[in-house]
Coordinates of C-alpha atoms in Angstrom, one line a residue:
M17 CA 0.1 -0.1 -0.1
D18 CA 1.4 3.5 -1.1
N19 CA -0.8 5.6 1.0
F20 CA -4.4 5.6 3.0
M21 CA -7.1 7.9 4.3
K22 CA -10.0 7.3 6.5
L23 CA -12.5 10.0 7.0
S24 CA -15.4 9.9 9.4
I25 CA -18.3 12.6 8.4
K26 CA -21.5 13.1 9.9
A27 CA -24.3 11.5 8.0
V28 CA -26.2 14.6 6.3
S29 CA -26.7 15.3 2.8
A30 CA -24.3 18.5 3.2
N31 CA -21.4 16.2 3.6
E32 CA -22.0 14.0 0.6
A33 CA -20.0 16.7 -1.7
F34 CA -17.3 16.8 0.8
A35 CA -17.0 12.9 0.6
R36 CA -16.7 12.9 -2.8
S37 CA -14.2 15.7 -3.1
A38 CA -12.3 14.4 -0.5
V39 CA -11.7 10.9 -2.1
A40 CA -11.5 12.6 -5.5
A41 CA -8.4 14.9 -4.3
F42 CA -6.9 11.7 -2.5
C43 CA -6.8 10.0 -5.8
V44 CA -5.2 12.7 -7.6
D45 CA -1.6 11.6 -6.7
A46 CA -2.4 8.2 -8.9
D47 CA -2.5 10.4 -12.0
P48 CA -6.2 9.4 -13.3
T49 CA -7.9 10.8 -16.2
V50 CA -10.4 13.3 -15.8
D51 CA -13.1 10.9 -16.7
E52 CA -11.6 8.2 -14.1
L53 CA -11.8 10.4 -11.3
G54 CA -15.3 11.5 -12.3
D55 CA -16.0 7.8 -12.1
V56 CA -14.6 7.6 -8.6
K57 CA -16.5 10.8 -7.4
T58 CA -20.0 9.4 -8.7
A59 CA -19.7 6.3 -7.3
V60 CA -18.4 7.7 -3.6
S61 CA -21.6 9.8 -4.0
E62 CA -24.0 7.0 -4.7
A63 CA -22.3 5.1 -1.9
V64 CA -22.8 8.0 0.8
T65 CA -25.8 9.0 -0.4
N66 CA -26.9 5.7 0.4
S67 CA -26.1 5.7 3.9
I68 CA -27.8 9.0 4.9
V69 CA -31.0 8.2 2.9
H70 CA -31.3 4.7 3.3
G71 CA -29.1 3.6 6.2
Y72 CA -29.7 6.8 8.6
A73 CA -33.3 7.6 7.1
G74 CA -33.2 11.3 8.7
R75 CA -31.4 10.2 12.1
D76 CA -29.5 13.2 13.2
D77 CA -26.7 10.8 14.9
G78 CA -25.3 8.8 12.0
V79 CA -21.7 8.4 10.8
V80 CA -20.4 7.6 7.3
E81 CA -16.9 6.2 7.5
I82 CA -14.9 6.3 4.5
E83 CA -11.3 4.5 3.6
V84 CA -9.5 4.9 0.8
A85 CA -6.2 2.8 -0.1
R86 CA -3.9 3.3 -2.9
S87 CA -1.3 0.4 -4.3
G88 CA 0.2 2.3 -7.4
N89 CA -2.6 3.1 -9.7
T90 CA -5.1 1.3 -8.1
V91 CA -7.7 2.7 -5.2
H92 CA -9.5 0.4 -3.3
I93 CA -12.5 2.5 -1.3
E94 CA -14.6 1.0 1.7
V95 CA -17.8 3.3 2.6
K96 CA -19.2 2.2 5.8
D97 CA -22.5 3.1 8.1
C98 CA -23.9 1.9 11.2
G99 CA -27.4 2.2 10.2
V100 CA -30.6 -0.1 9.5
G101 CA -29.1 -2.3 7.4
I102 CA -30.3 -4.0 3.9
A103 CA -32.4 -6.9 4.6
D104 CA -32.0 -8.4 1.0
I105 CA -28.6 -7.0 -0.7
A106 CA -29.4 -9.2 -3.8
Q107 CA -32.4 -7.8 -4.4
A108 CA -31.0 -4.1 -3.4
R109 CA -28.4 -4.3 -5.9
T110 CA -31.5 -4.7 -8.8
P111 CA -31.6 -1.2 -10.8
F112 CA -34.4 0.9 -9.7
Y113 CA -35.0 -0.8 -6.2
T114 CA -35.1 1.4 -3.4
T115 CA -36.6 1.8 -0.1
K116 CA -37.5 5.2 -0.5
P117 CA -40.5 4.3 -3.4
D118 CA -42.5 7.5 -1.9
E119 CA -39.6 9.8 -3.1
E120 CA -38.0 10.6 -6.2
R121 CA -35.1 8.2 -6.1
S122 CA -34.4 6.5 -9.1
G123 CA -32.8 3.1 -6.9
M124 CA -30.1 2.5 -4.6
G125 CA -27.3 3.3 -7.5
F126 CA -25.5 -0.2 -7.0
T127 CA -25.9 -1.0 -10.8
V128 CA -24.5 2.7 -11.2
M129 CA -21.4 2.2 -9.0
E130 CA -21.0 -1.3 -10.6
S131 CA -20.9 0.1 -13.9
F132 CA -17.9 3.2 -12.6
M133 CA -15.5 0.7 -10.9
D134 CA -13.9 -2.8 -11.4
A135 CA -15.4 -4.4 -8.5
L136 CA -17.9 -3.7 -6.2
E137 CA -18.8 -5.9 -2.8
V138 CA -21.7 -4.7 -0.6
V139 CA -21.8 -6.6 2.6
R140 CA -23.5 -6.5 6.1
N141 CA -21.4 -4.3 8.5
E142 CA -22.2 -6.3 11.6
P143 CA -24.1 -6.1 13.8
Q144 CA -25.9 -3.3 11.8
G145 CA -25.4 -1.4 8.7
V146 CA -23.7 -1.7 5.5
I147 CA -20.1 -2.0 3.8
V148 CA -19.5 -0.7 0.3
R149 CA -16.3 -1.9 -1.2
M150 CA -14.9 -0.5 -4.4
R151 CA -12.4 -0.9 -6.5
K152 CA -10.9 1.4 -9.1
Q153 CA -7.5 1.0 -11.4
F154 CA -6.7 3.8 -13.3
A155 CA -5.1 3.8 -16.8
A156 CA -0.9 4.0 -17.0
S157 CA -0.5 7.9 -17.2
K158 CA 2.0 9.3 -19.6
K159 CA 3.9 10.9 -17.0
R160 CA 4.7 7.1 -15.5
A161 CA 5.6 5.7 -18.8
E162 CA 8.4 8.3 -19.5

């Protein structure tokens, strides 16, 4: 592992953009393309938003923990909460599934995360909550090749 970071944020919507930006800033050292950085930002945004909206469902005492590790041009990201959890993870990973059908939501975003990242794992955070693990390998940059 070349580098790592840990970030704990209060589970409020205002912190979603901060989390996305902090992870993106951390990844810059691996020299990702603009598109690759956008992929990471979108995936982190989806995972953090899930924790806030679905995991804590408006509670004001929730915390979202984000850990990022970099090895070479690969980043491993973990977004963890201690919210209500997901009863059926397989069902939650289907497109457009949501725990908030009365709200204007297009699902929990696992399909989006999976499309932008090289690997996605969603597991229970015992005794309660969810852990989303993602991996992204950035293309070799021209700077490193020289």
